mmCIF file of C-alpha atoms and ligand atoms in Angstrom:
data_model
loop_
_atom_site.group_PDB
_atom_site.id
_atom_site.type_symbol
_atom_site.label_atom_id
_atom_site.label_comp_id
_atom_site.label_asym_id
_atom_site.label_seq_id
_atom_site.Cartn_x
_atom_site.Cartn_y
_atom_site.Cartn_z
ATOM 1 C CA MET A 1 -31.551 24.947 4.325
ATOM 2 C CA ALA A 2 -29.707 25.360 1.037
ATOM 3 C CA ARG A 3 -28.243 28.792 0.454
ATOM 4 C CA LEU A 4 -28.749 30.274 -2.949
ATOM 5 C CA VAL A 5 -26.243 32.438 -4.715
ATOM 6 C CA ASN A 6 -26.878 35.405 -6.953
ATOM 7 C CA LEU A 7 -30.288 36.164 -5.631
ATOM 8 C CA GLU A 8 -32.080 39.082 -7.099
ATOM 9 C CA ILE A 9 -35.027 40.005 -5.038
ATOM 10 C CA LEU A 10 -37.733 42.252 -6.268
ATOM 11 C CA THR A 11 -39.490 43.965 -3.472
ATOM 12 C CA PHE A 12 -42.552 46.098 -3.272
ATOM 13 C CA PHE A 13 -42.503 47.979 -0.050
ATOM 14 C CA LEU A 14 -44.519 50.325 2.063
ATOM 15 C CA GLY A 15 -43.804 50.302 5.832
ATOM 16 C CA ILE A 16 -42.733 46.789 6.954
ATOM 17 C CA GLY A 17 -41.179 46.600 3.502
ATOM 18 C CA HIS A 18 -38.230 48.760 4.475
ATOM 19 C CA SER A 19 -37.227 46.304 7.165
ATOM 20 C CA ILE A 20 -37.628 43.375 4.757
ATOM 21 C CA VAL A 21 -35.275 45.055 2.274
ATOM 22 C CA THR A 22 -32.545 45.876 4.792
ATOM 23 C CA GLN A 23 -32.683 42.382 6.261
ATOM 24 C CA ILE A 24 -32.388 40.766 2.835
ATOM 25 C CA LEU A 25 -29.379 42.963 2.009
ATOM 26 C CA LYS A 26 -27.689 42.254 5.366
ATOM 27 C CA LYS A 27 -28.488 38.548 5.559
ATOM 28 C CA GLU A 28 -27.481 37.542 2.075
ATOM 29 C CA PRO A 29 -24.390 39.337 0.738
ATOM 30 C CA THR A 30 -25.109 38.218 -2.842
ATOM 31 C CA ALA A 31 -28.729 39.403 -2.850
ATOM 32 C CA LYS A 32 -29.780 42.313 -5.009
ATOM 33 C CA VAL A 33 -33.013 44.171 -4.437
ATOM 34 C CA VAL A 34 -35.297 46.396 -6.465
ATOM 35 C CA GLY A 35 -37.548 48.516 -4.259
ATOM 36 C CA VAL A 36 -40.722 50.281 -5.231
ATOM 37 C CA SER A 37 -42.546 52.845 -3.158
ATOM 38 C CA ARG A 38 -44.284 56.165 -3.581
ATOM 39 C CA SER A 39 -41.888 57.863 -1.149
ATOM 40 C CA GLU A 40 -38.494 58.317 -2.761
ATOM 41 C CA GLU A 41 -36.420 59.431 0.245
ATOM 42 C CA PRO A 42 -35.989 56.024 1.975
ATOM 43 C CA LEU A 43 -35.272 54.443 -1.416
ATOM 44 C CA LYS A 44 -32.550 56.999 -2.159
ATOM 45 C CA GLN A 45 -31.003 56.329 1.236
ATOM 46 C CA LEU A 46 -30.848 52.568 0.593
ATOM 47 C CA ALA A 47 -29.405 53.130 -2.881
ATOM 48 C CA SER A 48 -26.558 55.211 -1.437
ATOM 49 C CA GLU A 49 -25.914 52.599 1.270
ATOM 50 C CA TYR A 50 -25.930 49.666 -1.180
ATOM 51 C CA PRO A 51 -24.969 51.188 -4.544
ATOM 52 C CA GLU A 52 -24.152 47.818 -6.143
ATOM 53 C CA ARG A 53 -27.090 45.876 -4.820
ATOM 54 C CA PHE A 54 -30.107 48.152 -4.533
ATOM 55 C CA VAL A 55 -31.986 50.045 -7.211
ATOM 56 C CA TYR A 56 -35.473 51.440 -7.074
ATOM 57 C CA VAL A 57 -38.518 52.741 -8.841
ATOM 58 C CA ALA A 58 -40.277 55.627 -7.102
ATOM 59 C CA GLY A 59 -43.860 55.335 -8.207
ATOM 60 C CA ASP A 60 -47.361 54.252 -7.502
ATOM 61 C CA LEU A 61 -48.302 50.681 -8.378
ATOM 62 C CA LEU A 62 -51.877 51.876 -8.930
ATOM 63 C CA ASN A 63 -50.460 52.875 -12.276
ATOM 64 C CA ASP A 64 -49.890 49.678 -14.265
ATOM 65 C CA ASP A 65 -46.914 51.299 -16.023
ATOM 66 C CA THR A 66 -45.104 51.325 -12.669
ATOM 67 C CA SER A 67 -45.185 47.533 -12.366
ATOM 68 C CA LYS A 68 -43.977 47.248 -15.994
ATOM 69 C CA GLU A 69 -41.132 49.614 -15.160
ATOM 70 C CA VAL A 70 -40.213 47.637 -12.026
ATOM 71 C CA ILE A 71 -39.961 44.390 -13.982
ATOM 72 C CA LYS A 72 -37.962 46.025 -16.784
ATOM 73 C CA LYS A 73 -35.575 47.684 -14.351
ATOM 74 C CA THR A 74 -35.020 44.413 -12.505
ATOM 75 C CA ILE A 75 -34.272 42.441 -15.657
ATOM 76 C CA ASP A 76 -32.141 45.203 -17.229
ATOM 77 C CA THR A 77 -30.093 45.702 -14.042
ATOM 78 C CA PHE A 78 -29.796 42.219 -12.558
ATOM 79 C CA GLY A 79 -31.004 39.822 -15.277
ATOM 80 C CA HIS A 80 -33.265 37.589 -13.166
ATOM 81 C CA ILE A 81 -36.052 37.630 -10.607
ATOM 82 C CA HIS A 82 -35.858 35.069 -7.806
ATOM 83 C CA GLY A 83 -38.371 36.486 -5.364
ATOM 84 C CA VAL A 84 -41.081 39.092 -5.004
ATOM 85 C CA VAL A 85 -42.461 40.430 -1.736
ATOM 86 C CA LEU A 86 -45.886 42.016 -2.142
ATOM 87 C CA ASN A 87 -46.437 44.291 0.792
ATOM 88 C CA ALA A 88 -49.234 46.732 0.013
ATOM 89 C CA GLY A 89 -51.922 47.728 2.411
ATOM 90 C CA VAL A 90 -54.227 50.506 3.422
ATOM 91 C CA LEU A 91 -56.888 50.085 6.083
ATOM 92 C CA GLU A 92 -59.400 52.754 5.025
ATOM 93 C CA PRO A 93 -62.363 52.848 4.534
ATOM 94 C CA VAL A 94 -63.204 51.701 8.065
ATOM 95 C CA ALA A 95 -67.002 51.666 8.045
ATOM 96 C CA SER A 96 -69.786 49.110 8.188
ATOM 97 C CA ILE A 97 -70.910 47.328 5.028
ATOM 98 C CA ALA A 98 -74.290 49.047 5.251
ATOM 99 C CA ASP A 99 -72.450 52.374 4.908
ATOM 100 C CA ALA A 100 -70.059 51.220 2.157
ATOM 101 C CA ASN A 101 -68.857 53.953 -0.153
ATOM 102 C CA ILE A 102 -68.090 52.036 -3.348
ATOM 103 C CA ASP A 103 -65.521 54.541 -4.628
ATOM 104 C CA ASP A 104 -63.574 54.199 -1.362
ATOM 105 C CA TRP A 105 -63.759 50.404 -1.615
ATOM 106 C CA LYS A 106 -62.509 50.535 -5.211
ATOM 107 C CA LYS A 107 -59.510 52.578 -4.123
ATOM 108 C CA LEU A 108 -58.678 50.130 -1.335
ATOM 109 C CA TYR A 109 -59.039 47.143 -3.671
ATOM 110 C CA GLU A 110 -56.779 48.819 -6.230
ATOM 111 C CA ILE A 111 -54.038 49.283 -3.636
ATOM 112 C CA ASN A 112 -54.446 46.086 -1.604
ATOM 113 C CA VAL A 113 -55.404 43.606 -4.353
ATOM 114 C CA LEU A 114 -54.947 44.863 -7.907
ATOM 115 C CA SER A 115 -51.490 46.431 -7.437
ATOM 116 C CA PRO A 116 -49.953 43.245 -5.994
ATOM 117 C CA LEU A 117 -51.839 41.209 -8.610
ATOM 118 C CA SER A 118 -50.400 43.336 -11.404
ATOM 119 C CA LEU A 119 -46.829 43.005 -10.172
ATOM 120 C CA ALA A 120 -47.151 39.290 -9.383
ATOM 121 C CA SER A 121 -48.674 38.560 -12.774
ATOM 122 C CA LYS A 122 -45.891 40.374 -14.631
ATOM 123 C CA ALA A 123 -43.187 38.710 -12.511
ATOM 124 C CA ILE A 124 -44.451 35.121 -12.961
ATOM 125 C CA PRO A 125 -42.996 34.561 -16.460
ATOM 126 C CA TYR A 126 -39.539 35.462 -15.054
ATOM 127 C CA LEU A 127 -40.037 33.483 -11.845
ATOM 128 C CA ARG A 128 -40.676 30.375 -13.972
ATOM 129 C CA PHE A 129 -37.034 30.532 -15.125
ATOM 130 C CA THR A 130 -35.703 30.632 -11.562
ATOM 131 C CA SER A 131 -38.311 28.504 -9.744
ATOM 132 C CA GLY A 132 -38.845 31.704 -7.798
ATOM 133 C CA ARG A 133 -40.927 32.805 -4.866
ATOM 134 C CA LEU A 134 -43.866 35.137 -4.240
ATOM 135 C CA VAL A 135 -44.446 36.292 -0.671
ATOM 136 C CA PHE A 136 -47.709 38.131 -0.050
ATOM 137 C CA VAL A 137 -48.182 40.197 3.098
ATOM 138 C CA SER A 138 -51.660 39.437 4.441
ATOM 139 C CA SER A 139 -53.319 40.107 7.788
ATOM 140 C CA GLY A 140 -55.029 38.293 10.641
ATOM 141 C CA ALA A 141 -58.071 40.300 9.546
ATOM 142 C CA SER A 142 -58.226 38.113 6.407
ATOM 143 C CA VAL A 143 -59.625 35.288 8.537
ATOM 144 C CA SER A 144 -61.403 37.103 11.362
ATOM 145 C CA ASN A 145 -64.078 39.765 11.484
ATOM 146 C CA TYR A 146 -63.776 43.192 13.032
ATOM 147 C CA ARG A 147 -66.686 45.564 12.776
ATOM 148 C CA GLY A 148 -65.905 48.206 10.148
ATOM 149 C CA TRP A 149 -63.003 46.267 8.638
ATOM 150 C CA GLY A 150 -64.908 44.581 5.805
ATOM 151 C CA ALA A 151 -62.963 46.327 3.060
ATOM 152 C CA TYR A 152 -59.524 45.611 4.505
ATOM 153 C CA GLY A 153 -60.315 42.073 5.693
ATOM 154 C CA SER A 154 -61.901 40.970 2.427
ATOM 155 C CA SER A 155 -59.013 42.461 0.408
ATOM 156 C CA LYS A 156 -56.513 40.468 2.481
ATOM 157 C CA ALA A 157 -58.663 37.330 2.073
ATOM 158 C CA ALA A 158 -58.319 37.944 -1.676
ATOM 159 C CA ILE A 159 -54.535 38.082 -1.206
ATOM 160 C CA ASN A 160 -54.610 34.671 0.525
ATOM 161 C CA HIS A 161 -56.544 33.347 -2.436
ATOM 162 C CA LEU A 162 -54.081 34.812 -4.946
ATOM 163 C CA ALA A 163 -51.210 33.051 -3.198
ATOM 164 C CA ALA A 164 -53.153 29.775 -3.210
ATOM 165 C CA SER A 165 -54.180 30.161 -6.875
ATOM 166 C CA ILE A 166 -50.594 30.759 -7.960
ATOM 167 C CA ALA A 167 -49.509 27.617 -6.097
ATOM 168 C CA ALA A 168 -52.177 25.673 -7.995
ATOM 169 C CA GLU A 169 -51.305 27.185 -11.383
ATOM 170 C CA GLU A 170 -47.514 27.395 -11.332
ATOM 171 C CA PRO A 171 -45.902 24.045 -10.506
ATOM 172 C CA GLY A 172 -42.315 25.309 -10.192
ATOM 173 C CA LEU A 173 -43.073 28.386 -8.120
ATOM 174 C CA PHE A 174 -43.384 28.898 -4.391
ATOM 175 C CA SER A 175 -46.142 31.209 -3.231
ATOM 176 C CA ILE A 176 -47.281 32.034 0.296
ATOM 177 C CA SER A 177 -49.433 34.552 2.195
ATOM 178 C CA ILE A 178 -48.247 35.681 5.628
ATOM 179 C CA ALA A 179 -49.959 37.632 8.412
ATOM 180 C CA PRO A 180 -47.300 39.784 10.076
ATOM 181 C CA GLY A 181 -49.054 40.074 13.465
ATOM 182 C CA VAL A 182 -49.954 43.402 15.045
ATOM 183 C CA VAL A 183 -46.974 45.550 14.124
ATOM 184 C CA ASP A 184 -46.041 48.948 15.522
ATOM 185 C CA THR A 185 -46.535 50.984 12.348
ATOM 186 C CA ASP A 186 -48.489 54.020 11.258
ATOM 187 C CA MET A 187 -51.526 51.813 10.618
ATOM 188 C CA GLN A 188 -51.765 51.213 14.379
ATOM 189 C CA VAL A 189 -51.608 54.965 15.022
ATOM 190 C CA GLN A 190 -54.566 55.413 12.665
ATOM 191 C CA ILE A 191 -56.509 52.611 14.356
ATOM 192 C CA ARG A 192 -55.959 54.092 17.814
ATOM 193 C CA GLU A 193 -56.501 57.728 16.956
ATOM 194 C CA LYS A 194 -58.896 57.869 14.026
ATOM 195 C CA HIS A 195 -61.044 54.771 13.710
ATOM 196 C CA LYS A 196 -62.570 54.326 17.157
ATOM 197 C CA PRO A 197 -66.009 55.666 16.061
ATOM 198 C CA ASN A 198 -66.490 52.991 13.371
ATOM 199 C CA MET A 199 -65.015 50.056 15.311
ATOM 200 C CA SER A 200 -66.475 48.033 18.161
ATOM 201 C CA GLU A 201 -65.372 49.172 21.609
ATOM 202 C CA GLU A 202 -63.907 45.733 22.266
ATOM 203 C CA ASN A 203 -61.834 45.532 19.069
ATOM 204 C CA HIS A 204 -60.541 49.065 19.491
ATOM 205 C CA LYS A 205 -59.539 48.356 23.075
ATOM 206 C CA LYS A 206 -57.620 45.288 21.995
ATOM 207 C CA PHE A 207 -55.310 47.476 19.897
ATOM 208 C CA THR A 208 -54.928 50.310 22.422
ATOM 209 C CA THR A 209 -54.125 47.746 25.127
ATOM 210 C CA LEU A 210 -51.449 46.109 22.972
ATOM 211 C CA LYS A 211 -49.830 49.537 22.632
ATOM 212 C CA GLU A 212 -50.155 50.451 26.305
ATOM 213 C CA THR A 213 -48.672 47.166 27.462
ATOM 214 C CA GLY A 214 -45.786 47.293 24.981
ATOM 215 C CA GLN A 215 -47.019 44.269 23.048
ATOM 216 C CA LEU A 216 -47.030 45.681 19.525
ATOM 217 C CA LEU A 217 -44.443 43.865 17.434
ATOM 218 C CA PRO A 218 -41.423 45.733 16.117
ATOM 219 C CA ALA A 219 -41.492 45.512 12.308
ATOM 220 C CA HIS A 220 -38.184 43.645 12.157
ATOM 221 C CA VAL A 221 -39.670 40.527 13.799
ATOM 222 C CA PRO A 222 -42.185 39.547 11.069
ATOM 223 C CA ALA A 223 -39.940 41.203 8.455
ATOM 224 C CA ALA A 224 -37.211 38.630 9.268
ATOM 225 C CA VAL A 225 -39.614 35.791 8.415
ATOM 226 C CA LEU A 226 -40.794 37.543 5.249
ATOM 227 C CA ALA A 227 -37.188 38.196 4.179
ATOM 228 C CA ASN A 228 -36.203 34.560 4.773
ATOM 229 C CA LEU A 229 -39.216 33.320 2.808
ATOM 230 C CA ALA A 230 -38.330 35.647 -0.083
ATOM 231 C CA LEU A 231 -34.765 34.304 -0.063
ATOM 232 C CA TYR A 232 -35.253 30.622 0.728
ATOM 233 C CA GLY A 233 -38.988 29.771 0.797
ATOM 234 C CA GLN A 234 -39.743 26.252 -0.411
ATOM 235 C CA GLY A 235 -41.712 23.120 0.362
ATOM 236 C CA ASP A 236 -45.013 21.495 -0.621
ATOM 237 C CA ASP A 237 -46.124 21.547 3.013
ATOM 238 C CA ILE A 238 -46.417 25.354 3.083
ATOM 239 C CA ASN A 239 -46.716 26.282 -0.624
ATOM 240 C CA GLY A 240 -49.989 28.143 -1.306
ATOM 241 C CA LYS A 241 -50.821 28.521 2.362
ATOM 242 C CA TYR A 242 -51.877 31.427 4.540
ATOM 243 C CA LEU A 243 -49.888 31.379 7.795
ATOM 244 C CA ARG A 244 -49.130 33.709 10.666
ATOM 245 C CA TYR A 245 -45.500 34.902 10.837
ATOM 246 C CA ASN A 246 -44.993 32.895 14.032
ATOM 247 C CA ALA A 247 -46.625 29.634 12.848
ATOM 248 C CA LEU A 248 -44.823 26.423 13.784
ATOM 249 C CA GLU A 249 -44.533 25.538 10.096
ATOM 250 C CA LEU A 250 -42.292 28.607 9.673
ATOM 251 C CA ASP A 251 -39.831 27.745 12.454
ATOM 252 C CA SER A 252 -36.929 27.357 10.043
ATOM 253 C CA TYR A 253 -37.520 30.888 8.653
ATOM 254 C CA LYS A 254 -37.443 32.778 11.982
HETATM 255 C C1 NAG B 1 -67.112 56.202 9.640
HETATM 256 O O1 NAG B 1 -68.163 55.784 8.781
HETATM 257 C C2 NAG B 1 -68.846 56.806 8.119
HETATM 258 C C3 NAG B 1 -69.949 56.172 7.291
HETATM 259 O O2 NAG B 1 -70.806 55.463 8.108
HETATM 260 C C4 NAG B 1 -67.923 57.604 7.255
HETATM 261 O O3 NAG B 1 -68.612 58.684 6.666
HETATM 262 C C5 NAG B 1 -66.762 58.130 8.076
HETATM 263 O O4 NAG B 1 -65.823 58.757 7.235
HETATM 264 C C6 NAG B 1 -66.093 56.987 8.822
HETATM 265 N N1 NAG B 1 -65.046 57.494 9.676
HETATM 266 C C7 NAG B 1 -63.746 57.321 9.408
HETATM 267 C C8 NAG B 1 -62.807 57.917 10.393
HETATM 268 O O5 NAG B 1 -63.314 56.689 8.465
#
Protein backbone atom coordinates (compact mmCIF):
# COMPACT_ATOMS: atom_id res chain seq x y z
CA MET A 1 0.00 0.00 0.00
CA ALA A 2 1.29 3.45 -0.91
CA ARG A 3 2.53 5.51 2.00
CA LEU A 4 1.45 9.09 2.10
CA VAL A 5 3.58 11.91 3.36
CA ASN A 6 2.50 14.98 5.27
CA LEU A 7 -0.68 13.52 6.58
CA GLU A 8 -2.78 15.68 8.77
CA ILE A 9 -5.40 13.69 10.49
CA LEU A 10 -8.34 15.23 12.18
CA THR A 11 -9.69 13.05 14.87
CA PHE A 12 -12.75 13.19 17.01
CA PHE A 13 -12.26 10.97 19.97
CA LEU A 14 -14.00 9.62 23.00
CA GLY A 15 -12.71 6.28 24.38
CA ILE A 16 -11.36 4.10 21.52
CA GLY A 17 -10.36 7.42 20.00
CA HIS A 18 -7.37 7.81 22.28
CA SER A 19 -5.87 4.59 21.00
CA ILE A 20 -6.55 5.61 17.39
CA VAL A 21 -4.67 8.89 17.93
CA THR A 22 -1.61 7.33 19.57
CA GLN A 23 -1.40 4.65 16.90
CA ILE A 24 -1.59 7.21 14.10
CA LEU A 25 1.18 9.26 15.73
CA LYS A 26 3.40 6.20 16.30
CA LYS A 27 2.76 4.50 12.96
CA GLU A 28 3.25 7.45 10.69
CA PRO A 29 6.03 9.84 11.75
CA THR A 30 4.79 12.57 9.38
CA ALA A 31 1.18 12.45 10.58
CA LYS A 32 -0.29 15.36 12.49
CA VAL A 33 -3.46 15.03 14.51
CA VAL A 34 -6.10 17.36 15.87
CA GLY A 35 -8.05 15.80 18.73
CA VAL A 36 -11.39 16.85 20.09
CA SER A 37 -12.95 15.64 23.30
CA ARG A 38 -14.85 17.01 26.26
CA SER A 39 -12.16 15.81 28.68
CA GLU A 40 -9.08 17.99 28.39
CA GLU A 41 -6.60 15.99 30.50
CA PRO A 42 -5.79 13.19 27.99
CA LEU A 43 -5.56 15.80 25.22
CA LYS A 44 -3.07 17.87 27.23
CA GLN A 45 -0.99 14.77 27.85
CA LEU A 46 -0.81 13.96 24.12
CA ALA A 47 0.05 17.57 23.29
CA SER A 48 3.02 17.48 25.68
CA GLU A 49 4.16 14.13 24.27
CA TYR A 50 3.86 15.25 20.63
CA PRO A 51 4.23 19.05 20.73
CA GLU A 52 4.90 19.36 16.99
CA ARG A 53 2.27 16.96 15.78
CA PHE A 54 -0.73 17.08 18.08
CA VAL A 55 -3.07 19.94 18.87
CA TYR A 56 -6.54 19.80 20.31
CA VAL A 57 -9.86 21.42 20.93
CA ALA A 58 -11.42 20.65 24.31
CA GLY A 59 -15.12 20.98 23.73
CA ASP A 60 -18.43 19.38 23.09
CA LEU A 61 -19.38 18.68 19.48
CA LEU A 62 -23.04 19.07 20.48
CA ASN A 63 -22.19 22.73 20.10
CA ASP A 64 -21.84 23.42 16.37
CA ASP A 65 -19.23 26.11 17.12
CA THR A 66 -16.92 23.34 18.36
CA SER A 67 -16.82 21.62 14.97
CA LYS A 68 -16.19 25.01 13.30
CA GLU A 69 -13.33 25.59 15.72
CA VAL A 70 -11.87 22.13 15.05
CA ILE A 71 -11.81 22.73 11.30
CA LYS A 72 -10.33 26.22 11.70
CA LYS A 73 -7.65 25.00 14.08
CA THR A 74 -6.71 22.17 11.74
CA ILE A 75 -6.40 24.41 8.70
CA ASP A 76 -4.63 27.23 10.60
CA THR A 77 -2.13 24.83 12.21
CA PHE A 78 -1.48 22.21 9.54
CA GLY A 79 -3.02 23.59 6.33
CA HIS A 80 -4.85 20.47 5.13
CA ILE A 81 -7.20 17.71 6.21
CA HIS A 82 -6.49 14.22 4.90
CA GLY A 83 -8.63 12.13 7.21
CA VAL A 84 -11.34 12.36 9.83
CA VAL A 85 -12.23 9.67 12.34
CA LEU A 86 -15.73 10.10 13.76
CA ASN A 87 -15.89 8.19 16.99
CA ALA A 88 -18.86 9.39 19.03
CA GLY A 89 -21.17 7.15 20.94
CA VAL A 90 -23.38 6.92 23.96
CA LEU A 91 -25.58 3.91 24.65
CA GLU A 92 -28.31 5.49 26.79
CA PRO A 93 -31.31 5.51 26.78
CA VAL A 94 -31.55 1.72 27.08
CA ALA A 95 -35.31 1.13 27.14
CA SER A 96 -37.95 -0.41 24.91
CA ILE A 97 -39.49 1.63 22.10
CA ALA A 98 -42.85 1.54 23.87
CA ASP A 99 -41.20 3.40 26.77
CA ALA A 100 -39.23 5.85 24.59
CA ASN A 101 -38.50 9.18 26.21
CA ILE A 102 -38.17 11.49 23.21
CA ASP A 103 -35.92 14.01 24.97
CA ASP A 104 -33.48 11.21 25.83
CA TRP A 105 -33.57 9.97 22.23
CA LYS A 106 -32.90 13.50 20.95
CA LYS A 107 -29.84 13.75 23.17
CA LEU A 108 -28.50 10.41 21.94
CA TYR A 109 -29.13 11.36 18.30
CA GLU A 110 -27.35 14.68 18.82
CA ILE A 111 -24.25 12.92 20.15
CA ASN A 112 -24.23 9.80 17.97
CA VAL A 113 -25.53 11.22 14.66
CA LEU A 114 -25.67 15.01 14.47
CA SER A 115 -22.24 15.71 16.00
CA PRO A 116 -20.39 13.44 13.55
CA LEU A 117 -22.59 14.76 10.73
CA SER A 118 -21.68 18.34 11.60
CA LEU A 119 -17.95 17.65 11.66
CA ALA A 120 -18.02 15.47 8.53
CA SER A 121 -20.03 18.05 6.62
CA LYS A 122 -17.64 20.87 7.51
CA ALA A 123 -14.58 18.73 6.70
CA ILE A 124 -15.78 17.59 3.24
CA PRO A 125 -14.87 20.80 1.36
CA TYR A 126 -11.27 20.40 2.63
CA LEU A 127 -11.19 16.64 2.02
CA ARG A 128 -12.05 17.31 -1.64
CA PHE A 129 -8.64 18.99 -2.03
CA THR A 130 -6.77 15.99 -0.63
CA SER A 131 -8.99 13.12 -1.84
CA GLY A 132 -9.32 12.47 1.87
CA ARG A 133 -10.96 9.88 4.06
CA LEU A 134 -13.84 9.73 6.54
CA VAL A 135 -13.89 6.82 8.98
CA PHE A 136 -17.07 6.43 11.01
CA VAL A 137 -17.12 4.27 14.12
CA SER A 138 -20.32 2.21 14.03
CA SER A 139 -21.45 -0.85 15.96
CA GLY A 140 -22.63 -4.41 15.41
CA ALA A 141 -25.87 -3.13 16.94
CA SER A 142 -26.45 -1.12 13.73
CA VAL A 143 -27.40 -4.35 11.97
CA SER A 144 -28.77 -6.52 14.77
CA ASN A 145 -31.48 -6.05 17.35
CA TYR A 146 -31.06 -6.12 21.10
CA ARG A 147 -34.05 -5.44 23.28
CA GLY A 148 -33.78 -1.93 24.71
CA TRP A 149 -31.08 -0.82 22.26
CA GLY A 150 -33.35 0.82 19.68
CA ALA A 151 -31.92 4.29 20.20
CA TYR A 152 -28.28 3.25 19.99
CA GLY A 153 -28.75 0.70 17.19
CA SER A 154 -30.79 3.01 14.98
CA SER A 155 -28.31 5.87 15.51
CA LYS A 156 -25.45 3.62 14.38
CA ALA A 157 -27.53 2.47 11.38
CA ALA A 158 -27.80 6.18 10.52
CA ILE A 159 -23.99 6.39 10.72
CA ASN A 160 -23.68 3.51 8.22
CA HIS A 161 -26.01 5.41 5.93
CA LEU A 162 -24.02 8.64 6.27
CA ALA A 163 -20.85 6.83 5.22
CA ALA A 164 -22.66 5.30 2.23
CA SER A 165 -24.26 8.63 1.24
CA ILE A 166 -20.91 10.41 1.27
CA ALA A 167 -19.45 7.69 -0.96
CA ALA A 168 -22.31 8.27 -3.40
CA GLU A 169 -22.03 12.07 -3.31
CA GLU A 170 -18.29 12.70 -3.20
CA PRO A 171 -16.46 10.93 -6.04
CA GLY A 172 -12.91 11.69 -4.85
CA LEU A 173 -13.44 10.84 -1.20
CA PHE A 174 -13.18 7.58 0.70
CA SER A 175 -15.79 6.96 3.35
CA ILE A 176 -16.39 3.88 5.48
CA SER A 177 -18.31 2.76 8.59
CA ILE A 178 -16.64 0.24 10.90
CA ALA A 179 -17.96 -1.83 13.81
CA PRO A 180 -15.14 -2.12 16.36
CA GLY A 181 -16.35 -5.37 17.96
CA VAL A 182 -17.11 -5.70 21.66
CA VAL A 183 -14.38 -3.58 23.21
CA ASP A 184 -13.35 -3.42 26.86
CA THR A 185 -14.41 0.16 27.55
CA ASP A 186 -16.61 2.00 30.01
CA MET A 187 -19.63 1.27 27.81
CA GLN A 188 -19.26 -2.42 28.69
CA VAL A 189 -19.13 -1.57 32.40
CA GLN A 190 -22.43 0.29 32.00
CA ILE A 191 -23.99 -2.62 30.11
CA ARG A 192 -22.96 -5.13 32.77
CA GLU A 193 -23.75 -3.06 35.82
CA LYS A 194 -26.58 -0.71 34.91
CA HIS A 195 -28.64 -1.93 31.99
CA LYS A 196 -29.59 -5.48 32.93
CA PRO A 197 -33.20 -4.52 33.85
CA ASN A 198 -34.01 -3.15 30.37
CA MET A 199 -32.15 -5.80 28.35
CA SER A 200 -33.08 -9.39 27.60
CA GLU A 201 -31.49 -11.93 29.92
CA GLU A 202 -29.83 -13.60 26.95
CA ASN A 203 -28.27 -10.44 25.49
CA HIS A 204 -27.05 -9.28 28.88
CA LYS A 205 -25.48 -12.66 29.56
CA LYS A 206 -23.65 -12.53 26.25
CA PHE A 207 -21.77 -9.43 27.42
CA THR A 208 -21.09 -10.60 30.98
CA THR A 209 -19.79 -13.91 29.61
CA LEU A 210 -17.43 -12.14 27.21
CA LYS A 211 -16.00 -10.28 30.20
CA GLU A 212 -15.78 -13.34 32.45
CA THR A 213 -14.02 -15.40 29.80
CA GLY A 214 -11.57 -12.64 28.90
CA GLN A 215 -12.99 -12.21 25.40
CA LEU A 216 -13.59 -8.47 25.38
CA LEU A 217 -11.31 -6.84 22.83
CA PRO A 218 -8.60 -4.45 23.98
CA ALA A 219 -9.25 -1.07 22.33
CA HIS A 220 -5.95 -1.12 20.45
CA VAL A 221 -7.05 -4.03 18.23
CA PRO A 222 -9.93 -2.31 16.37
CA ALA A 223 -8.18 1.06 16.84
CA ALA A 224 -5.27 -0.23 14.69
CA VAL A 225 -7.68 -0.90 11.81
CA LEU A 226 -9.40 2.46 12.27
CA ALA A 227 -6.03 4.25 12.36
CA ASN A 228 -4.84 2.49 9.20
CA LEU A 229 -8.08 3.34 7.39
CA ALA A 230 -7.74 7.00 8.43
CA LEU A 231 -4.17 7.03 7.09
CA TYR A 232 -4.41 4.84 4.00
CA GLY A 233 -8.05 3.87 3.34
CA GLN A 234 -8.87 3.53 -0.35
CA GLY A 235 -10.59 1.33 -2.90
CA ASP A 236 -13.95 1.09 -4.68
CA ASP A 237 -14.48 -2.38 -3.22
CA ILE A 238 -14.88 -1.05 0.33
CA ASN A 239 -15.79 2.63 -0.20
CA GLY A 240 -19.19 3.44 1.36
CA LYS A 241 -19.45 0.11 3.12
CA TYR A 242 -20.25 -0.94 6.66
CA LEU A 243 -17.77 -3.62 7.79
CA ARG A 244 -16.65 -5.24 11.01
CA TYR A 245 -13.08 -4.37 12.07
CA ASN A 246 -12.02 -7.97 11.41
CA ALA A 247 -13.70 -8.38 7.99
CA LEU A 248 -11.67 -10.16 5.33
CA GLU A 249 -11.93 -7.08 3.10
CA LEU A 250 -9.89 -5.19 5.72
CA ASP A 251 -7.00 -7.66 5.90
CA SER A 252 -4.49 -5.15 4.55
CA TYR A 253 -5.41 -2.64 7.31
CA LYS A 254 -4.88 -4.95 10.31
C1 LIG B 1 -35.32 1.37 31.95
O1 LIG B 1 -36.47 1.83 31.27
C2 LIG B 1 -37.29 2.71 31.98
C3 LIG B 1 -38.48 3.06 31.11
O2 LIG B 1 -39.18 1.91 30.79
C4 LIG B 1 -36.54 3.95 32.37
O3 LIG B 1 -37.34 4.79 33.16
C5 LIG B 1 -35.28 3.58 33.13
O4 LIG B 1 -34.51 4.73 33.36
C6 LIG B 1 -34.46 2.57 32.34
N1 LIG B 1 -33.31 2.15 33.10
C7 LIG B 1 -32.07 2.53 32.80
C8 LIG B 1 -31.01 2.01 33.70
O5 LIG B 1 -31.77 3.22 31.85
